[in-house]
mmCIF file of C-alpha atoms in Angstrom:
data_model
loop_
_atom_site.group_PDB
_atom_site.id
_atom_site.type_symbol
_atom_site.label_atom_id
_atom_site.label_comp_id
_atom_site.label_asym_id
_atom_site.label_seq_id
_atom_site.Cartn_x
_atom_site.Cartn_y
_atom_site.Cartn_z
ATOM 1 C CA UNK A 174 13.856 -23.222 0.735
ATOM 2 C CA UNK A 175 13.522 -23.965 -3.009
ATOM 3 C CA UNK A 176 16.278 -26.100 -5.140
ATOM 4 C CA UNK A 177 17.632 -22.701 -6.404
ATOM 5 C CA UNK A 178 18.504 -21.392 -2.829
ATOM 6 C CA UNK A 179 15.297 -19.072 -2.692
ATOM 7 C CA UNK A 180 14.066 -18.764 0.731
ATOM 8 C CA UNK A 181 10.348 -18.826 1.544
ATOM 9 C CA UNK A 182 7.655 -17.244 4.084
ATOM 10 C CA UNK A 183 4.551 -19.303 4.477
ATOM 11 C CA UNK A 184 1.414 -17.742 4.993
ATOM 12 C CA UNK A 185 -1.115 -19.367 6.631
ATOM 13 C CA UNK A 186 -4.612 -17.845 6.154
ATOM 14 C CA UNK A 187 -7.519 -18.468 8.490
ATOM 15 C CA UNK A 188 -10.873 -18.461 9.059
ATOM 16 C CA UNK A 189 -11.709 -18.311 5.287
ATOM 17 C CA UNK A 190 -14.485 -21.122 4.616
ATOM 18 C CA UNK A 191 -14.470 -21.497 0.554
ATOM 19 C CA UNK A 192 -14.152 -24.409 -1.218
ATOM 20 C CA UNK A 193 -10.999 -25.834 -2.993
ATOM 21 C CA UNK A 194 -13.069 -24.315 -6.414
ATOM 22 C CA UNK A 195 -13.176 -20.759 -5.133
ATOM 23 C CA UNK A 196 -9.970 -20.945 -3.620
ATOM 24 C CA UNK A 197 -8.320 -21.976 -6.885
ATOM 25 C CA UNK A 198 -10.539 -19.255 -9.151
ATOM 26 C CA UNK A 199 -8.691 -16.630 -6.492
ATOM 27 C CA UNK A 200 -5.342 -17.572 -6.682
ATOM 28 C CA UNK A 201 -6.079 -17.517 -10.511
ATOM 29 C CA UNK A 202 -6.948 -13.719 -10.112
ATOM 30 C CA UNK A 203 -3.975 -12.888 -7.910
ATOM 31 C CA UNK A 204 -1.693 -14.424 -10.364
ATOM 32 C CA UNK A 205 -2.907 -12.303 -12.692
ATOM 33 C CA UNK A 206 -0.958 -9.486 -11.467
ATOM 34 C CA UNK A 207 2.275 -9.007 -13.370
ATOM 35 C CA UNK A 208 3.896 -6.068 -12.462
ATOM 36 C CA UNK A 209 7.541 -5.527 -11.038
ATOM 37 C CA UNK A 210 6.447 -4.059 -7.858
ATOM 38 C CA UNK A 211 4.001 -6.919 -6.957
ATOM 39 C CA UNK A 212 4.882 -9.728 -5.049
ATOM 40 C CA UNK A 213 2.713 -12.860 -5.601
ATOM 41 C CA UNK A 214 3.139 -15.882 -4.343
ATOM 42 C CA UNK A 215 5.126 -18.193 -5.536
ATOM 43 C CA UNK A 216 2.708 -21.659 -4.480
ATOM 44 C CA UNK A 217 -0.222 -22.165 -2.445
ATOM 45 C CA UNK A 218 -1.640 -25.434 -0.916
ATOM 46 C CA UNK A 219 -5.528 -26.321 0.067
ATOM 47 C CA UNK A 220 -6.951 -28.595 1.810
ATOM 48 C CA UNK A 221 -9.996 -28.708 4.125
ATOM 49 C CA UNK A 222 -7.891 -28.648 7.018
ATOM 50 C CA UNK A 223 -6.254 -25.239 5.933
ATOM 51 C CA UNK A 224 -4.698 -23.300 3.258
ATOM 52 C CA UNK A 225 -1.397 -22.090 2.886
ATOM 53 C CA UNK A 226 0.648 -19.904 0.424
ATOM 54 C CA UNK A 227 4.202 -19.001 -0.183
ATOM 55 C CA UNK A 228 6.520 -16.250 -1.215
ATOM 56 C CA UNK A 229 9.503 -15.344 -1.578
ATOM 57 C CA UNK A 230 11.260 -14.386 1.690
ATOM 58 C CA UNK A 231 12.925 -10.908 1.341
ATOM 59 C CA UNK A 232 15.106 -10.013 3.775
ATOM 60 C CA UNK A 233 15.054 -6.560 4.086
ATOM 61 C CA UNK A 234 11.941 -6.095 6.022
ATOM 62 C CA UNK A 235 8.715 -4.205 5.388
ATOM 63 C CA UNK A 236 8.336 -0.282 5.441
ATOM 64 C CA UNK A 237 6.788 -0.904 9.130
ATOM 65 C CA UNK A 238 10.344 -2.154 10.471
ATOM 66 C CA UNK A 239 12.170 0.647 8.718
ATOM 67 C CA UNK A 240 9.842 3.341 9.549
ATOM 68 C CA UNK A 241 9.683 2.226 12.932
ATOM 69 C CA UNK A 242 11.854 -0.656 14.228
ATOM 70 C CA UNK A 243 14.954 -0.997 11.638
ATOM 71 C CA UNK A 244 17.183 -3.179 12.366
ATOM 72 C CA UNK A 245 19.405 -2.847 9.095
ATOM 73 C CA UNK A 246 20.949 -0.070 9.364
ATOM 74 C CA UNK A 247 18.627 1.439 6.458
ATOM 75 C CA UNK A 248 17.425 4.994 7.016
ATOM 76 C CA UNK A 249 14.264 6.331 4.861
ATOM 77 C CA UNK A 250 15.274 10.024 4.176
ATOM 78 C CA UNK A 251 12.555 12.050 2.360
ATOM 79 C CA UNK A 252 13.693 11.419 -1.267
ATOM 80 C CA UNK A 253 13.357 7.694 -0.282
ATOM 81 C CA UNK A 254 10.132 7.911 1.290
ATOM 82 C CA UNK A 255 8.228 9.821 -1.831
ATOM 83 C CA UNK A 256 9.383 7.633 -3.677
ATOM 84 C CA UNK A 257 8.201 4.761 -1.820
ATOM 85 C CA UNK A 258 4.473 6.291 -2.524
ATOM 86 C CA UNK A 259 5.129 6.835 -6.143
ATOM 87 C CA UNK A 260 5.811 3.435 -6.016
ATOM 88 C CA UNK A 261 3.062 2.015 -4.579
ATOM 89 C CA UNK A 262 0.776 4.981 -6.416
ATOM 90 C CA UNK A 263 1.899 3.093 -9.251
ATOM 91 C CA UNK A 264 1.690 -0.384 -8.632
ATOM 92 C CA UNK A 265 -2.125 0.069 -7.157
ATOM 93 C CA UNK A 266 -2.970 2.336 -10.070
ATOM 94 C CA UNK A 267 -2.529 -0.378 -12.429
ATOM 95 C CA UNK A 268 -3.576 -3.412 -9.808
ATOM 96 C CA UNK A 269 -7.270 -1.387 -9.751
ATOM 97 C CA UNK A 270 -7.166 0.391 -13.000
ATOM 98 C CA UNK A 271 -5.353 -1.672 -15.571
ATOM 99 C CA UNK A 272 -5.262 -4.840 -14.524
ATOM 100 C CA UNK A 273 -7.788 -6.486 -16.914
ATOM 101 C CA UNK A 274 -11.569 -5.445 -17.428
ATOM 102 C CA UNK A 275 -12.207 -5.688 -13.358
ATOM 103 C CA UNK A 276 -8.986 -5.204 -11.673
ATOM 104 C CA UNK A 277 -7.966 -6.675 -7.863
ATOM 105 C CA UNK A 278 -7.932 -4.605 -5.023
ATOM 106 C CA UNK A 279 -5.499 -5.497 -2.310
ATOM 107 C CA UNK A 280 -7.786 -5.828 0.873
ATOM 108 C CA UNK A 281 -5.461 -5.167 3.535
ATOM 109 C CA UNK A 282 -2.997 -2.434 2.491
ATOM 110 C CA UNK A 283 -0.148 -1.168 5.623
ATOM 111 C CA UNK A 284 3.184 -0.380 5.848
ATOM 112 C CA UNK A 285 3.441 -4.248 6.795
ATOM 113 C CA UNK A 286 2.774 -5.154 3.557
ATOM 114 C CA UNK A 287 5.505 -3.188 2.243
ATOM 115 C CA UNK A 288 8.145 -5.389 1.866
ATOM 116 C CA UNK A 289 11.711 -4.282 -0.078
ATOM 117 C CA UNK A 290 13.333 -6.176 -2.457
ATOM 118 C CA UNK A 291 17.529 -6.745 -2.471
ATOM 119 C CA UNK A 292 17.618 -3.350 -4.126
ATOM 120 C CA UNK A 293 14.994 -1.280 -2.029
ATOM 121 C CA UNK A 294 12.542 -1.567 -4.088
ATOM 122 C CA UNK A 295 9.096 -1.739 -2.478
ATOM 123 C CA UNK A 296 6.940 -4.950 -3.144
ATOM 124 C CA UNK A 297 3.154 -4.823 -2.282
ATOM 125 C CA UNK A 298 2.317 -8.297 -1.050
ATOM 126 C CA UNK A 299 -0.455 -10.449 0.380
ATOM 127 C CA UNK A 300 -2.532 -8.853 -2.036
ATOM 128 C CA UNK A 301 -6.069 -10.322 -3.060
ATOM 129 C CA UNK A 302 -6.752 -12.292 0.794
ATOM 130 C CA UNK A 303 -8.825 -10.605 2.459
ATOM 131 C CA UNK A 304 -11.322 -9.236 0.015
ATOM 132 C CA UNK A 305 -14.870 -10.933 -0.215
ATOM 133 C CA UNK A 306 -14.732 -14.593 -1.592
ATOM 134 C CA UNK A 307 -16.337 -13.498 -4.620
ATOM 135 C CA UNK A 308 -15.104 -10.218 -5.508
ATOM 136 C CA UNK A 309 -13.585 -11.258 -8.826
ATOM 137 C CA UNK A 310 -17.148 -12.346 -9.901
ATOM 138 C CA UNK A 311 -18.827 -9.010 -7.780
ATOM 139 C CA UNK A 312 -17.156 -6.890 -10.784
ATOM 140 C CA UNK A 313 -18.930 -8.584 -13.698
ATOM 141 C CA UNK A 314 -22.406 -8.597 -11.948
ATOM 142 C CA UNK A 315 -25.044 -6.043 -13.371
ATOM 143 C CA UNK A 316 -26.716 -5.523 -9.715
ATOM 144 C CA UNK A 317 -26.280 -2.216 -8.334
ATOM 145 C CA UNK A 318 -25.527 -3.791 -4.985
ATOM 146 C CA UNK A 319 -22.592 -6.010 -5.928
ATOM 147 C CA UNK A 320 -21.138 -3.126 -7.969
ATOM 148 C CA UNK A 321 -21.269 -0.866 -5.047
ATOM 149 C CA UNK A 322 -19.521 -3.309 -2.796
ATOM 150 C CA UNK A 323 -17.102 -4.048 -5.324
ATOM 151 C CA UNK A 324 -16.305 0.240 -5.297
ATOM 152 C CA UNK A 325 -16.310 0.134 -1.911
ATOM 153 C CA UNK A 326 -13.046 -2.481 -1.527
ATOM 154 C CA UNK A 327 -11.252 -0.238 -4.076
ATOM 155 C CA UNK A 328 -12.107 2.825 -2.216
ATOM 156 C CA UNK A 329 -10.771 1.267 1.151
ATOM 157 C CA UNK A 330 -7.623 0.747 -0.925
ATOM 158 C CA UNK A 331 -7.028 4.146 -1.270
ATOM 159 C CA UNK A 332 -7.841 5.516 2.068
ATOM 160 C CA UNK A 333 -5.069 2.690 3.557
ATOM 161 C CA UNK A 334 -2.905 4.314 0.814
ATOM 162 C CA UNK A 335 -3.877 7.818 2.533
ATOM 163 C CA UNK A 336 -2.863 6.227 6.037
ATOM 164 C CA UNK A 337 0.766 4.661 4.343
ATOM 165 C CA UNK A 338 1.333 8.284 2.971
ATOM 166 C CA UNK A 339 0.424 9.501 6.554
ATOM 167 C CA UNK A 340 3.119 7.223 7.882
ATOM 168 C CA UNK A 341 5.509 8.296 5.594
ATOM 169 C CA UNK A 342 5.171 12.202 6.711
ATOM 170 C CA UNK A 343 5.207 11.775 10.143
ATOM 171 C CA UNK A 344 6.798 8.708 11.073
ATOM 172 C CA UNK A 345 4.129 8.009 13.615
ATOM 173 C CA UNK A 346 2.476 4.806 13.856
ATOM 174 C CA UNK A 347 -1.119 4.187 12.879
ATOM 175 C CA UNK A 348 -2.349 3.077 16.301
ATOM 176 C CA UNK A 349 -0.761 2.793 19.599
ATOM 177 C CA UNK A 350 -2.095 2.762 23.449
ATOM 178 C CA UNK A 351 -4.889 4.751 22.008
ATOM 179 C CA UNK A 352 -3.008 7.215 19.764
ATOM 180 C CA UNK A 353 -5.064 7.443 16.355
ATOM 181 C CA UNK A 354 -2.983 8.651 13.501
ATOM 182 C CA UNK A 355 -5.726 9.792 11.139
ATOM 183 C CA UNK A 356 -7.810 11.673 14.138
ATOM 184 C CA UNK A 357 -4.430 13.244 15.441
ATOM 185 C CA UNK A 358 -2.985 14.540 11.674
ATOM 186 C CA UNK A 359 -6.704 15.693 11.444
ATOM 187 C CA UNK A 360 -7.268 17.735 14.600
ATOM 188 C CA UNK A 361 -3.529 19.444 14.350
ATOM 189 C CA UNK A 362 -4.118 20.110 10.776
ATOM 190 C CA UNK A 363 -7.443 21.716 12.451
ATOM 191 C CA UNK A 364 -5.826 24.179 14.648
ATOM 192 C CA UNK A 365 -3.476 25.481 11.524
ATOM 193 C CA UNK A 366 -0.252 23.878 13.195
ATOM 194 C CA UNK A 367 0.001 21.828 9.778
ATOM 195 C CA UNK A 368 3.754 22.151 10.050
ATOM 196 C CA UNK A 369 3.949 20.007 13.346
ATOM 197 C CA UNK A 370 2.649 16.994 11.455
ATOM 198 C CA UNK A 371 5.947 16.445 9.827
ATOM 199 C CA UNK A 372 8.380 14.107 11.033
ATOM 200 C CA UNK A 373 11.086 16.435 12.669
ATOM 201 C CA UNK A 374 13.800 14.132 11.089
ATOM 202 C CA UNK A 375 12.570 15.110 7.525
ATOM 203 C CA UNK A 376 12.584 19.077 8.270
ATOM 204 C CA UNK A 377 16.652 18.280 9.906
ATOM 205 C CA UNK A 378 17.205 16.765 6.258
ATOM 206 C CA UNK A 379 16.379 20.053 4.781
ATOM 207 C CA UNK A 380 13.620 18.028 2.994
ATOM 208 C CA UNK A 381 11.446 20.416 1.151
ATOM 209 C CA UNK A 382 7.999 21.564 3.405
ATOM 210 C CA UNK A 383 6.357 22.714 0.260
ATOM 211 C CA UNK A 384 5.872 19.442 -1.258
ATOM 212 C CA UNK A 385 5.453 17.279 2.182
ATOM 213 C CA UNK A 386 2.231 20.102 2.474
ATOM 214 C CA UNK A 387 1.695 18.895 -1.020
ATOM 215 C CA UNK A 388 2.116 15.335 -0.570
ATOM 216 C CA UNK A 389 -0.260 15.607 2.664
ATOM 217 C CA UNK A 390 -3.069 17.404 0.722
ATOM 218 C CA UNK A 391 -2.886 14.062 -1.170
ATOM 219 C CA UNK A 392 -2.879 11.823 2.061
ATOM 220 C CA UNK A 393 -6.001 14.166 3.250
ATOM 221 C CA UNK A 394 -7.923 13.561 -0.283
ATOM 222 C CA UNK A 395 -7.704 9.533 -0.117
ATOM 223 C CA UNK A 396 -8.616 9.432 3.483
ATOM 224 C CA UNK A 397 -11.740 11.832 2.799
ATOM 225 C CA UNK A 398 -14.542 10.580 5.347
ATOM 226 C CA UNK A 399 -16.744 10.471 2.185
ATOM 227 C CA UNK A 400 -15.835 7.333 -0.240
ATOM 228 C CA UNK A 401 -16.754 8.799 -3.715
ATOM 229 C CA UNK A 402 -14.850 12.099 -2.922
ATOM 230 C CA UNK A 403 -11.830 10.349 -2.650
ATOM 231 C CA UNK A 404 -9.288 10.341 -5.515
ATOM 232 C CA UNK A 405 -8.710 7.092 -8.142
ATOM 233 C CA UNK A 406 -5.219 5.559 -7.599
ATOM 234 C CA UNK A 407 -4.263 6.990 -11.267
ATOM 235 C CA UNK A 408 -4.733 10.596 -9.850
ATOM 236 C CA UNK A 409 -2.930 9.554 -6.497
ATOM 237 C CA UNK A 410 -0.071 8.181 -9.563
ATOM 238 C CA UNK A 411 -0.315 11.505 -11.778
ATOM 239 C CA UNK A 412 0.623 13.592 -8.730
ATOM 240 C CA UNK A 413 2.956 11.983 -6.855
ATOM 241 C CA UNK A 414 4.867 11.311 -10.097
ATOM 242 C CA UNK A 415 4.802 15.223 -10.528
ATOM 243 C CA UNK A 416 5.566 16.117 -7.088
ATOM 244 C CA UNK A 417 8.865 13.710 -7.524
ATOM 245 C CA UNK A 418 9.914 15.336 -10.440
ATOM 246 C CA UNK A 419 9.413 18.305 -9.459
ATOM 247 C CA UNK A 420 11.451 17.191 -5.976
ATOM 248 C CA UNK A 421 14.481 15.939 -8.344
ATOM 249 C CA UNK A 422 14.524 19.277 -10.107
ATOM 250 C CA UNK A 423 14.171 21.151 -7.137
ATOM 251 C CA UNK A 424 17.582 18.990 -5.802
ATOM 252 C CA UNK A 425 19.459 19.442 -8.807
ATOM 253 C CA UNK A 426 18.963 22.988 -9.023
ATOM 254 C CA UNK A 427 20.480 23.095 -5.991
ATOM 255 C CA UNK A 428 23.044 21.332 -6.731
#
């Protein structure tokens, strides 16, 4: 706990063998990041014996507990859920996009990762940790190689963003005793039963099957088996903003 009352998680991150130097030029590049829907960390320690890094503790758990284990009492309805992916469309957007002339990638994007803030806002954090030691360099190096590697930890960014948005539609969880999200959404989706993706607690909400079809088609485009046929966070942000306004309308219409 910090002097101010703040309460902290420690993170302690193994089996990666970089010096002090590289260690320090990374947690340079994560704390970069300034955006609202971020979560950095708030110190880190290094020593040859380990390395360690803090944040903030928040104590309303991650969108893995609330999607699938909530103890709170908090209950994701549809309206909360898109706008949980706009969210994070938003915050990666800029994390890949504009964050400087190279841009960060995450590394190791899931719903654990999620965390929510005292007012339900979602924070993506442990950003930046488990991306190649020298990714931040990778970016400004003229060999087609290294630029093709750096693509490729973008691109994996977006197709976990396709598996979060997955989550978020059928309140399934990625894996379990040999249950495969992406290979089950794909093969139902296959025999034209698209509707039984949805999680049935979304369709008893009344929540609108037009754009959870719509919001799928987007899940289906960032987990596209090919890597360059897969959309740029900024499109993911462009139409999941539209799909929310166009949700809001549709509500107050309604109303």
């Amino acid at each position: 706990m910090l002097d101010n009352g703040v309460l902290l998680a420690v993170k302690r991150i193994k089996d990666w063998g970089i010096s002090k130097h590289d260690f320090e030029r990374r947690m340079n590049l994560i704390a970069q990041v300034k955006h609202p829907l971020v979560m950095p960390p708030v110190a880190y320690y290094c020593s040859q014996q380990e390395k360690l890094l803090a944040y903030e503790y928040l104590t309303n758990g991650s969108l893995f507990t609330l999607l699938y284990g909530s103890q709170s009492g908090h209950c994701l309805d549809w309206r909360s859920r898109l706008d949980v992916a706009v969210k994070i469309a938003d915050a990666l957007a800029y994390m890949h996009e504009e964050l400087g002339e190279s841009g960060i990638a995450h590394g190791n994007l899931k719903s654990s990762n999620i965390l929510f803030d005292k007012n339900m806002d979602p924070q993506i954090s442990e950003y930046g940790l488990m991306v190649a030691e020298n990714q931040g360099v990778i970016s400004h190096m003229k060999g087609l190689k290294n630029r093709s590697m750096s693509a490729a930890i973008f691109r994996a960014d977006i197709y976990a963003f396709g598996v979060i948005l997955l989550e978020l539609l059928t309140g399934k969880v990625v894996k379990n005793d040999g249950f495969d999200l992406v290979k089950w959404v794909n093969s139902v989706i296959s025999e034209e039963w698209t509707a039984e993706v949805f999680d049935r607690s979304l369709i008893s909400q009344g929540a609108s099957e037009e754009r959870m079809v719509n919001l799928l088609q987007v899940a289906l485009k960032c987990i596209n088996p090919s890597p360059n046929d897969r959309l740029s966070m900024s499109q993911v942000a462009l139409i999941t903003n539209a799909l929310r306004d166009e949700d809001e309308k549709s509500v107050s219409f309604d109303s």
